[in-house]
Amino acid sequence: MGKLRPLFTETEISSRIDVLGTEIARALPTDFVIVGLLKGSFMFVADLARALHRAGSAPRIEFMRLSSYGMGKQSAGEVHLIGDVPTDLARQSVLLVDDIVDTGRSIAYAETLIRQREAASVIACALLDKPSRREVEVAVRFVGFEVPDLFVAGYGIDYAEQYRGLPFIGVVE
Ligand code: IMP
Ligand code: MG
């Protein structure tokens, strides 16, 4: 496993997530549902849930698993559903959480599915946003950090299934 060039430290990530938690708690009803996209968002959801708890929110937590990126740095371009949310989302306020918004396809796909379930609302949140890579227009209301077109890993995010367990985010060079 090669070394990453550090981009966001553990401390930077946790302070940013605290702020996001406060903003989200203020914007959503206390009983919303988090739908995290697996696998990349698992660490972010875990820390965001605790930040939300500190800010007075008590969301339900669900996950949806979409097709993986494959083993390289390029997206396959097509999104597939691998694991669905097993519970009823009708009339729920949903916070859709992903690690990175890149082309926007994953968020757009998940949002369409959740709307088909007749959720009351769907608001998207991503730890990282690469706006220069967007191919599909999506509204991401809560963003941790904007990043340029670099391939990153760590903090739940992988490169060929490596680096997910790192507590910080770095650039794969
Ligand atoms: P999108 O559907 O193109 O927006 O891609 C989103 C997904 O691609 C993210 O949830 C990540 O899993 C993956 N992805 C995008 N950029 C990166 C990166 O820099 N490193 C690792 N995974 C990435
Ligand atoms: Mg992902």
CSV table of C-alpha atoms and ligand atoms in Angstrom, one decimal:
chain,number,residue,atom,x,y,z
A,1,MET,CA,0.0,0.0,0.0
A,2,GLY,CA,1.7,3.2,-1.2
A,3,LYS,CA,1.7,6.4,0.7
A,4,LEU,CA,-0.9,9.1,0.2
A,5,ARG,CA,-0.1,12.8,0.0
A,6,PRO,CA,-2.1,14.2,3.0
A,7,LEU,CA,-5.1,16.4,2.0
A,8,PHE,CA,-7.4,16.6,5.0
A,9,THR,CA,-6.2,15.6,8.5
A,10,GLU,CA,-8.3,13.8,11.1
A,11,THR,CA,-8.8,17.1,13.0
A,12,GLU,CA,-9.8,19.0,9.9
A,13,ILE,CA,-12.4,16.3,9.1
A,14,SER,CA,-13.8,16.1,12.5
A,15,SER,CA,-14.2,19.9,13.0
A,16,ARG,CA,-15.9,20.2,9.6
A,17,ILE,CA,-18.3,17.3,10.4
A,18,ASP,CA,-19.2,19.1,13.7
A,19,VAL,CA,-20.2,22.2,11.8
A,20,LEU,CA,-22.2,20.1,9.2
A,21,GLY,CA,-24.0,18.3,12.1
A,22,THR,CA,-25.1,21.6,13.6
A,23,GLU,CA,-26.2,22.9,10.2
A,24,ILE,CA,-28.1,19.7,9.3
A,25,ALA,CA,-29.8,19.5,12.7
A,26,ARG,CA,-31.0,23.1,12.3
A,27,ALA,CA,-32.3,22.4,8.7
A,28,LEU,CA,-34.1,19.1,9.1
A,29,PRO,CA,-36.8,17.8,11.5
A,30,THR,CA,-35.4,15.8,14.4
A,31,ASP,CA,-36.7,12.5,13.2
A,32,PHE,CA,-35.3,12.3,9.7
A,33,VAL,CA,-33.7,9.2,8.0
A,34,ILE,CA,-30.0,9.0,6.9
A,35,VAL,CA,-29.5,6.9,3.8
A,36,GLY,CA,-25.8,6.3,3.5
A,37,LEU,CA,-24.3,5.0,0.2
A,38,LEU,CA,-22.1,2.0,0.8
A,39,LYS,CA,-19.3,1.4,1.0
A,40,GLY,CA,-17.6,4.8,0.8
A,41,SER,CA,-19.8,6.7,3.3
A,42,PHE,CA,-19.6,4.2,6.2
A,43,MET,CA,-17.0,6.3,8.2
A,44,PHE,CA,-18.6,9.6,7.4
A,45,VAL,CA,-22.0,8.4,8.4
A,46,ALA,CA,-20.6,7.1,11.7
A,47,ASP,CA,-19.0,10.4,12.6
A,48,LEU,CA,-21.9,12.5,11.2
A,49,ALA,CA,-24.4,10.5,13.3
A,50,ARG,CA,-22.5,11.4,16.4
A,51,ALA,CA,-22.2,15.1,15.4
A,52,LEU,CA,-25.9,15.1,14.8
A,53,HIS,CA,-26.6,13.5,18.2
A,54,ARG,CA,-24.5,16.3,19.9
A,55,ALA,CA,-26.6,18.8,17.9
A,56,GLY,CA,-29.8,17.3,19.2
A,57,SER,CA,-30.9,15.2,16.2
A,58,ALA,CA,-31.9,11.5,16.4
A,59,PRO,CA,-32.0,10.3,12.8
A,60,ARG,CA,-32.7,6.7,11.8
A,61,ILE,CA,-29.8,5.2,9.9
A,62,GLU,CA,-30.1,3.1,6.8
A,63,PHE,CA,-27.8,2.2,4.0
A,64,MET,CA,-28.1,1.6,0.2
A,65,ARG,CA,-25.4,-0.1,-1.7
A,66,LEU,CA,-24.7,0.9,-5.2
A,67,SER,CA,-22.4,-0.7,-7.7
A,68,SER,CA,-18.7,-0.2,-7.0
A,69,TYR,CA,-16.4,2.0,-8.9
A,70,GLY,CA,-14.3,-1.1,-10.0
A,71,MET,CA,-10.7,-1.5,-9.3
A,72,GLY,CA,-9.3,1.5,-11.1
A,73,LYS,CA,-9.6,5.3,-10.9
A,74,GLN,CA,-12.3,5.5,-13.6
A,75,SER,CA,-16.0,5.1,-12.9
A,76,ALA,CA,-17.8,2.4,-14.9
A,77,GLY,CA,-20.2,5.2,-15.8
A,78,GLU,CA,-23.3,3.1,-15.0
A,79,VAL,CA,-24.8,2.8,-11.6
A,80,HIS,CA,-26.5,-0.4,-10.3
A,81,LEU,CA,-28.3,-1.2,-7.1
A,82,ILE,CA,-26.7,-4.0,-5.1
A,83,GLY,CA,-28.4,-3.6,-1.8
A,84,ASP,CA,-31.7,-1.7,-1.2
A,85,VAL,CA,-33.0,0.1,1.9
A,86,PRO,CA,-35.2,-2.5,3.5
A,87,THR,CA,-37.6,-0.2,5.3
A,88,ASP,CA,-40.4,2.1,4.2
A,89,LEU,CA,-39.3,5.6,3.3
A,90,ALA,CA,-42.8,6.9,2.6
A,91,ARG,CA,-43.4,10.4,4.1
A,92,GLN,CA,-39.9,10.4,5.6
A,93,SER,CA,-37.4,13.3,5.4
A,94,VAL,CA,-34.3,11.7,3.9
A,95,LEU,CA,-30.7,12.9,4.2
A,96,LEU,CA,-28.8,11.1,1.4
A,97,VAL,CA,-25.2,10.8,2.4
A,98,ASP,CA,-22.2,9.9,0.2
A,99,ASP,CA,-18.4,10.2,0.5
A,100,ILE,CA,-17.8,12.0,-2.8
A,101,VAL,CA,-19.9,13.6,-5.5
A,102,ASP,CA,-18.0,13.2,-8.7
A,103,THR,CA,-20.0,12.8,-12.0
A,104,GLY,CA,-23.2,13.1,-9.9
A,105,ARG,CA,-24.6,9.8,-11.2
A,106,SER,CA,-24.7,7.9,-7.9
A,107,ILE,CA,-26.5,10.7,-6.0
A,108,ALA,CA,-28.9,11.2,-8.9
A,109,TYR,CA,-29.7,7.5,-9.1
A,110,ALA,CA,-30.2,7.1,-5.3
A,111,GLU,CA,-32.3,10.2,-5.2
A,112,THR,CA,-34.6,8.9,-7.9
A,113,LEU,CA,-35.1,5.6,-6.1
A,114,ILE,CA,-35.8,7.3,-2.8
A,115,ARG,CA,-38.3,9.7,-4.5
A,116,GLN,CA,-40.1,6.6,-6.0
A,117,ARG,CA,-40.6,5.4,-2.4
A,118,GLU,CA,-42.6,8.6,-1.8
A,119,ALA,CA,-40.2,10.1,0.7
A,120,ALA,CA,-41.4,13.6,1.9
A,121,SER,CA,-38.1,15.1,0.9
A,122,VAL,CA,-34.6,14.2,-0.1
A,123,ILE,CA,-31.6,16.3,0.7
A,124,ALA,CA,-28.1,15.3,-0.3
A,125,CYS,CA,-24.9,15.6,1.7
A,126,ALA,CA,-21.4,14.6,0.7
A,127,LEU,CA,-18.1,14.9,2.5
A,128,LEU,CA,-16.2,15.8,-0.7
A,129,ASP,CA,-17.4,17.5,-3.9
A,130,LYS,CA,-15.5,17.6,-7.1
A,131,PRO,CA,-17.6,20.2,-9.0
A,132,SER,CA,-15.3,20.2,-12.1
A,133,ARG,CA,-16.2,16.5,-12.8
A,134,ARG,CA,-20.0,16.9,-12.8
A,135,GLU,CA,-21.8,15.2,-15.7
A,136,VAL,CA,-25.3,15.0,-14.2
A,137,GLU,CA,-26.8,18.0,-12.4
A,138,VAL,CA,-27.5,17.3,-8.8
A,139,ALA,CA,-28.2,19.6,-5.8
A,140,VAL,CA,-25.9,18.8,-2.9
A,141,ARG,CA,-27.0,21.0,-0.1
A,142,PHE,CA,-24.4,20.0,2.5
A,143,VAL,CA,-20.8,19.6,1.4
A,144,GLY,CA,-17.8,19.0,3.7
A,145,PHE,CA,-15.0,20.1,1.3
A,146,GLU,CA,-14.7,21.0,-2.3
A,147,VAL,CA,-11.8,19.3,-4.0
A,148,PRO,CA,-10.1,19.7,-7.4
A,149,ASP,CA,-10.0,16.8,-9.9
A,150,LEU,CA,-7.7,14.6,-7.9
A,151,PHE,CA,-8.1,10.9,-6.9
A,152,VAL,CA,-8.4,10.7,-3.2
A,153,ALA,CA,-8.6,7.9,-0.6
A,154,GLY,CA,-8.9,7.3,3.1
A,155,TYR,CA,-11.6,7.9,5.7
A,156,GLY,CA,-13.9,5.2,4.1
A,157,ILE,CA,-12.9,6.1,0.5
A,158,ASP,CA,-10.9,3.4,-1.4
A,159,TYR,CA,-8.5,3.1,-4.2
A,160,ALA,CA,-8.9,-0.6,-5.4
A,161,GLU,CA,-10.3,-1.5,-2.0
A,162,GLN,CA,-7.3,-0.1,-0.2
A,163,TYR,CA,-7.0,2.8,2.3
A,164,ARG,CA,-10.6,2.7,3.6
A,165,GLY,CA,-9.5,2.4,7.2
A,166,LEU,CA,-7.2,5.5,7.3
A,167,PRO,CA,-8.4,8.2,9.6
A,168,PHE,CA,-7.4,11.0,7.2
A,169,ILE,CA,-7.9,11.7,3.5
A,170,GLY,CA,-5.0,11.8,1.0
A,171,VAL,CA,-4.3,12.0,-2.7
A,172,VAL,CA,-3.4,8.9,-4.6
A,173,GLU,CA,-0.4,9.8,-6.8
B,1,IMP,P1,-20.3,9.7,-9.1
B,1,IMP,O1,-21.4,8.7,-9.2
B,1,IMP,O2,-19.5,9.8,-10.3
B,1,IMP,O3,-20.7,11.0,-8.5
B,1,IMP,O4,-19.3,9.0,-8.2
B,1,IMP,C1,-19.4,8.9,-6.9
B,1,IMP,C2,-18.6,7.7,-6.3
B,1,IMP,O5,-17.4,7.5,-7.1
B,1,IMP,C3,-18.2,8.1,-5.0
B,1,IMP,O6,-19.2,7.7,-4.1
B,1,IMP,C4,-16.9,7.3,-4.8
B,1,IMP,O7,-17.2,6.0,-4.3
B,1,IMP,C5,-16.3,7.2,-6.2
B,1,IMP,N1,-15.2,8.2,-6.4
B,1,IMP,C6,-15.3,9.4,-7.0
B,1,IMP,N2,-14.1,10.0,-6.9
B,1,IMP,C7,-13.3,9.2,-6.2
B,1,IMP,C8,-12.0,9.4,-5.7
B,1,IMP,O8,-11.3,10.4,-5.9
B,1,IMP,N3,-11.5,8.4,-4.9
B,1,IMP,C9,-12.2,7.2,-4.7
B,1,IMP,N4,-13.5,7.1,-5.1
B,1,IMP,C10,-14.0,8.0,-5.8
B,2,MG,MG,-19.1,5.6,-3.4
